[in-house]
Short mmCIF file of C-alpha atoms and ligand atoms in Angstrom, two decimals:
data_model
loop_
_atom_site.label_atom_id
_atom_site.label_comp_id
_atom_site.label_asym_id
_atom_site.label_seq_id
_atom_site.Cartn_x
_atom_site.Cartn_y
_atom_site.Cartn_z
CA UNK K 1 5.20 2.19 107.47
CA UNK K 2 2.86 3.24 104.64
CA UNK K 3 0.89 1.04 102.25
CA UNK K 4 3.46 1.24 99.44
CA UNK K 5 6.20 -1.07 98.12
CA UNK K 6 6.38 -4.85 97.89
CA UNK K 7 4.83 -7.06 100.56
CA UNK K 8 7.21 -8.60 103.06
CA UNK K 9 5.92 -11.24 105.46
CA UNK K 10 9.15 -10.80 107.43
CA UNK K 11 8.27 -7.14 108.08
CA UNK K 12 4.75 -8.07 109.18
CA UNK K 13 6.15 -10.76 111.46
CA UNK K 14 8.71 -8.34 112.94
CA UNK K 15 6.01 -5.72 113.49
CA UNK K 16 3.71 -8.09 115.40
CA UNK K 17 6.67 -9.50 117.31
CA UNK K 18 7.61 -5.95 118.34
CA UNK K 19 4.11 -5.15 119.59
CA UNK K 20 4.19 -6.88 122.94
CA UNK K 21 6.34 -5.46 125.72
CA UNK K 22 7.71 -7.33 128.75
CA UNK K 23 4.78 -5.91 130.73
CA UNK K 24 2.37 -7.39 128.16
CA UNK K 25 1.45 -3.99 126.76
CA UNK K 26 0.54 -3.81 123.07
CA UNK K 27 2.35 -0.93 121.37
CA UNK K 28 0.33 0.83 118.72
CA UNK K 29 3.18 1.90 116.46
CA UNK K 30 4.26 -1.64 115.47
CA UNK K 31 0.62 -2.80 115.59
CA UNK K 32 -0.36 -0.28 112.90
CA UNK K 33 2.84 -0.98 111.01
CA UNK K 34 1.86 -4.67 110.88
CA UNK K 35 -1.53 -3.67 109.55
CA UNK K 36 0.04 -1.53 106.81
CA UNK K 37 2.05 -4.55 105.73
CA UNK K 38 -1.07 -6.70 105.52
CA UNK K 39 -2.98 -4.02 103.65
CA UNK K 40 -0.15 -3.78 101.13
CA UNK K 41 -0.50 -7.49 100.50
CA UNK K 42 -4.27 -7.23 100.12
CA UNK K 43 -3.87 -4.39 97.63
CA UNK K 44 -1.53 -6.53 95.54
CA UNK K 45 -4.33 -9.10 95.14
CA UNK K 46 -6.31 -6.80 92.86
CA UNK K 47 -9.28 -4.46 92.66
CA UNK K 48 -11.78 -7.10 93.76
CA UNK K 49 -10.45 -6.65 97.31
CA UNK K 50 -10.56 -2.85 97.03
CA UNK K 51 -13.60 -2.40 99.30
CA UNK K 52 -11.93 -4.47 102.02
CA UNK K 53 -8.57 -2.70 101.87
CA UNK K 54 -10.35 0.68 101.78
CA UNK K 55 -12.07 -0.12 105.06
CA UNK K 56 -8.86 -1.38 106.65
CA UNK K 57 -6.96 1.74 105.47
CA UNK K 58 -9.67 4.01 106.88
CA UNK K 59 -9.42 2.30 110.26
CA UNK K 60 -5.63 2.43 110.42
CA UNK K 61 -5.77 6.11 109.41
CA UNK K 62 -8.20 6.89 112.24
CA UNK K 63 -5.68 5.40 114.65
CA UNK K 64 -2.82 7.36 113.10
CA UNK K 65 -4.81 10.59 113.48
CA UNK K 66 -5.25 9.83 117.19
CA UNK K 67 -1.54 9.20 117.53
CA UNK K 68 -0.65 12.46 115.78
CA UNK K 69 -3.32 14.47 117.60
CA UNK K 70 -3.18 16.63 120.73
CA UNK K 71 -3.79 13.59 122.93
CA UNK K 72 -1.26 11.49 121.03
CA UNK K 73 0.66 10.58 124.18
CA UNK K 74 -2.31 8.45 125.28
CA UNK K 75 -2.12 6.39 122.09
CA UNK K 76 1.23 4.79 122.77
CA UNK K 77 -0.25 1.42 123.69
CA UNK K 78 -3.66 -0.25 123.68
CA UNK K 79 -3.61 -0.14 127.48
CA UNK K 80 -2.98 3.63 127.67
CA UNK K 81 -5.60 4.24 124.97
CA UNK K 82 -8.27 2.24 126.82
CA UNK K 83 -7.47 4.00 130.08
CA UNK K 84 -7.64 7.43 128.45
CA UNK K 85 -10.82 6.88 126.45
CA UNK K 86 -12.58 5.28 129.42
CA UNK K 87 -11.59 8.22 131.62
CA UNK K 88 -13.83 10.42 129.48
CA UNK K 89 -16.79 8.25 130.47
CA UNK K 90 -18.25 5.09 128.93
CA UNK K 91 -21.22 7.00 127.42
CA UNK K 92 -18.92 9.34 125.51
CA UNK K 93 -16.89 6.34 124.34
CA UNK K 94 -19.93 4.42 123.10
CA UNK K 95 -21.16 7.48 121.17
CA UNK K 96 -17.96 8.10 119.21
CA UNK K 97 -17.68 6.31 115.85
CA UNK K 98 -14.01 7.29 115.55
CA UNK K 99 -12.86 6.31 119.03
CA UNK K 100 -9.64 4.37 119.24
CA UNK K 101 -11.33 1.55 121.16
CA UNK K 102 -14.11 1.06 118.61
CA UNK K 103 -11.64 1.21 115.73
CA UNK K 104 -9.15 -1.21 117.29
CA UNK K 105 -12.04 -3.56 118.09
CA UNK K 106 -12.77 -3.84 114.34
CA UNK K 107 -9.10 -4.54 113.58
CA UNK K 108 -8.93 -6.93 116.52
CA UNK K 109 -11.83 -8.98 115.16
CA UNK K 110 -10.09 -9.07 111.79
CA UNK K 111 -6.95 -10.34 113.53
CA UNK K 112 -8.86 -13.45 114.59
CA UNK K 113 -9.80 -14.02 110.95
CA UNK K 114 -6.12 -13.59 110.05
CA UNK K 115 -4.96 -16.11 112.65
CA UNK K 116 -7.45 -18.72 111.45
CA UNK K 117 -6.66 -18.03 107.81
CA UNK K 118 -2.88 -18.27 108.25
CA UNK K 119 -3.26 -21.45 110.29
CA UNK K 120 -5.50 -22.89 107.56
CA UNK K 121 -2.91 -21.99 104.92
CA UNK K 122 -0.09 -23.42 107.00
CA UNK K 123 -1.75 -26.76 107.67
CA UNK K 124 -3.61 -27.06 104.35
CA UNK K 125 -2.77 -29.57 101.63
CA UNK K 126 -1.00 -28.47 98.45
CA UNK K 127 -4.27 -28.61 96.54
CA UNK K 128 -6.43 -26.93 99.23
CA UNK K 129 -8.49 -24.05 97.97
CA UNK K 130 -7.48 -20.71 99.48
CA UNK K 131 -11.01 -19.42 98.92
CA UNK K 132 -12.39 -22.23 101.11
CA UNK K 133 -9.81 -21.62 103.85
CA UNK K 134 -10.63 -17.91 103.71
CA UNK K 135 -14.40 -18.42 103.77
CA UNK K 136 -14.20 -20.89 106.68
CA UNK K 137 -11.98 -18.51 108.65
CA UNK K 138 -14.28 -15.59 107.89
CA UNK K 139 -17.41 -17.52 108.91
CA UNK K 140 -15.75 -18.51 112.19
CA UNK K 141 -14.76 -14.94 113.06
CA UNK K 142 -15.69 -11.69 111.35
CA UNK K 143 -18.85 -12.79 109.58
CA UNK K 144 -20.99 -12.64 112.73
CA UNK K 145 -20.22 -8.92 113.03
CA UNK K 146 -21.11 -8.08 109.43
CA UNK K 147 -24.49 -7.46 107.80
CA UNK K 148 -25.69 -9.75 105.00
CA UNK K 149 -24.56 -7.47 102.17
CA UNK K 150 -20.96 -7.28 103.47
CA UNK K 151 -20.88 -11.05 104.03
CA UNK K 152 -22.09 -11.61 100.48
CA UNK K 153 -19.56 -9.19 98.92
CA UNK K 154 -16.71 -10.62 101.01
CA UNK K 155 -17.45 -14.25 100.14
CA UNK K 156 -17.75 -13.35 96.46
CA UNK K 157 -14.35 -11.63 96.58
CA UNK K 158 -12.77 -14.69 98.23
CA UNK K 159 -13.58 -16.69 95.06
CA UNK K 160 -10.92 -14.61 93.27
CA UNK K 161 -8.13 -15.90 95.53
CA UNK K 162 -5.44 -17.99 93.80
CA UNK K 163 -4.70 -21.61 94.70
CA UNK K 164 -2.84 -22.27 97.98
CA UNK K 165 0.59 -22.74 96.36
CA UNK K 166 0.17 -19.70 94.10
CA UNK K 167 -0.91 -17.73 97.17
CA UNK K 168 2.14 -18.86 99.14
CA UNK K 169 4.31 -17.74 96.23
CA UNK K 170 2.73 -14.27 96.08
CA UNK K 171 3.79 -13.96 99.70
CA UNK K 172 7.29 -13.42 98.33
CA UNK K 173 9.08 -15.57 100.89
CA UNK K 174 10.53 -18.19 98.56
CA UNK K 175 9.25 -21.70 97.85
CA UNK K 176 5.94 -22.73 99.50
CA UNK K 177 7.74 -24.78 102.21
CA UNK K 178 9.66 -21.69 103.30
CA UNK K 179 6.48 -19.61 103.36
CA UNK K 180 4.83 -22.30 105.50
CA UNK K 181 7.77 -22.19 107.95
CA UNK K 182 7.52 -18.43 108.23
CA UNK K 183 3.78 -18.67 108.84
CA UNK K 184 4.56 -21.04 111.70
CA UNK K 185 6.86 -18.39 113.09
CA UNK K 186 4.41 -15.51 112.60
CA UNK K 187 1.19 -17.05 113.95
CA UNK K 188 2.21 -17.21 117.66
CA UNK K 189 3.04 -13.47 117.64
CA UNK K 190 -0.33 -12.62 116.12
CA UNK K 191 -2.03 -14.94 118.63
CA UNK K 192 -0.27 -13.23 121.48
CA UNK K 193 -1.39 -9.75 120.36
CA UNK K 194 -4.91 -11.07 119.84
CA UNK K 195 -5.03 -12.75 123.27
CA UNK K 196 -3.81 -9.70 125.19
CA UNK K 197 -6.23 -7.41 123.36
CA UNK K 198 -9.14 -9.79 123.94
CA UNK K 199 -8.38 -9.92 127.66
CA UNK K 200 -8.05 -6.13 127.91
CA UNK K 201 -11.27 -5.41 126.04
CA UNK K 202 -13.19 -8.10 127.96
CA UNK K 203 -11.95 -6.75 131.28
CA UNK K 204 -13.41 -3.32 130.41
CA UNK K 205 -16.56 -4.63 128.67
CA UNK K 206 -15.46 -3.17 125.35
CA UNK K 207 -16.06 -6.19 123.13
CA UNK K 208 -19.43 -4.96 121.88
CA UNK K 209 -18.75 -1.29 121.11
CA UNK K 210 -21.33 -0.26 118.46
C1 LIG J 1 0.68 -13.22 105.51
C2 LIG J 1 -0.01 -12.78 104.33
C3 LIG J 1 -1.25 -13.48 104.00
C4 LIG J 1 -2.46 -12.89 104.54
C5 LIG J 1 -2.67 -11.49 104.13
C6 LIG J 1 -4.03 -11.05 104.43
C7 LIG J 1 -4.14 -9.62 104.20
C8 LIG J 1 -5.35 -9.10 104.84
C9 LIG J 1 -5.31 -7.67 105.00
C10 LIG J 1 -6.26 -7.01 105.58
C11 LIG J 1 -7.46 -7.68 106.16
C12 LIG J 1 -8.67 -6.87 106.02
C13 LIG J 1 -9.16 -6.41 107.32
C14 LIG J 1 -10.52 -5.85 107.16
C15 LIG J 1 -10.95 -5.13 108.39
C16 LIG J 1 -12.42 -5.18 108.49
C17 LIG J 1 -12.91 -4.42 109.67
C18 LIG J 1 -14.42 -4.53 109.68
O1 LIG J 1 -14.94 -5.52 110.18
N1 LIG J 1 -15.10 -3.54 109.11
C19 LIG J 1 -16.55 -3.61 108.97
C20 LIG J 1 -17.22 -2.92 110.14
O2 LIG J 1 -16.77 -1.60 110.23
P1 LIG J 1 -17.76 -0.47 110.77
O3 LIG J 1 -18.83 -0.29 109.74
O4 LIG J 1 -18.31 -0.97 112.06
O5 LIG J 1 -16.90 0.74 110.91
C21 LIG J 1 -16.93 -3.01 107.63
O6 LIG J 1 -18.30 -3.00 107.48
C22 LIG J 1 -16.25 -3.85 106.61
C23 LIG J 1 -16.23 -3.65 105.38
C24 LIG J 1 -15.39 -4.45 104.42
C25 LIG J 1 -15.55 -5.93 104.44
C26 LIG J 1 -14.57 -6.63 105.32
C27 LIG J 1 -14.46 -8.10 105.04
C28 LIG J 1 -13.23 -8.63 105.70
C29 LIG J 1 -12.88 -9.99 105.22
C30 LIG J 1 -11.55 -10.46 105.74
C31 LIG J 1 -10.41 -10.08 104.88
C32 LIG J 1 -10.25 -10.97 103.70
C33 LIG J 1 -9.04 -10.69 102.88
C34 LIG J 1 -8.76 -11.85 102.00
C35 LIG J 1 -7.43 -11.82 101.36
C36 LIG J 1 -6.54 -12.93 101.64
#
């Protein structure tokens, strides 16, 4: 999936649902496909979010380069990627700014923001402010990994978000109630991917890759 065309929450949901195998492996192809869907949505929100979508695109592209590269067979799942990159030695891994593990860690942290944000949207009142939901979710997740200047720029951009109901409509799912139902369906899949990744990275002490 590339970052073009209209946003479809259904596609994002299907992608994250398709990530987890029976053996609790997280497949990278649907994982990145889910990210493309989210990026497409972010891009539709306007230029004020350009610096955020640019960073997300760059990270997804790093992962796609790994998958297309000579060692592509090791980038089938998060588990095979971790095993492969660790086999080259932890020092080598920590020194590589474009490693799969470091890159996925950034996306993984953003997935926690997404979970909190979607849950806030789902349970919020009709007149809740999306910018407040977004800021609270950001402060509880990604913000602690970002320097002051990024935090400032991000929280300024959040002010441009439309009201909750307008936001639910831009999601292109139908009336707000329908969008809320679909969020309720999507969140557990995202939580599952997040939980498995967190466990995997914690097990291998990869949660603080510089
Ligand atoms: C169901 C539809 C509704 C929700 C749709 C949400 C769409 C969100 C799409 C993408 C999320 C953006 C993910 C951003 C990844 C950020 C990774 C990161 O932390 N990068 C920083 C560190 O990277 P390195 O320097 O270590 O390589 C980098 O410094 C970040 C720069 C940009 C700022 C990132 C702020 C992220 C804020 C969270 C996203 C808010 C989007 C709001 C729109 C609803």
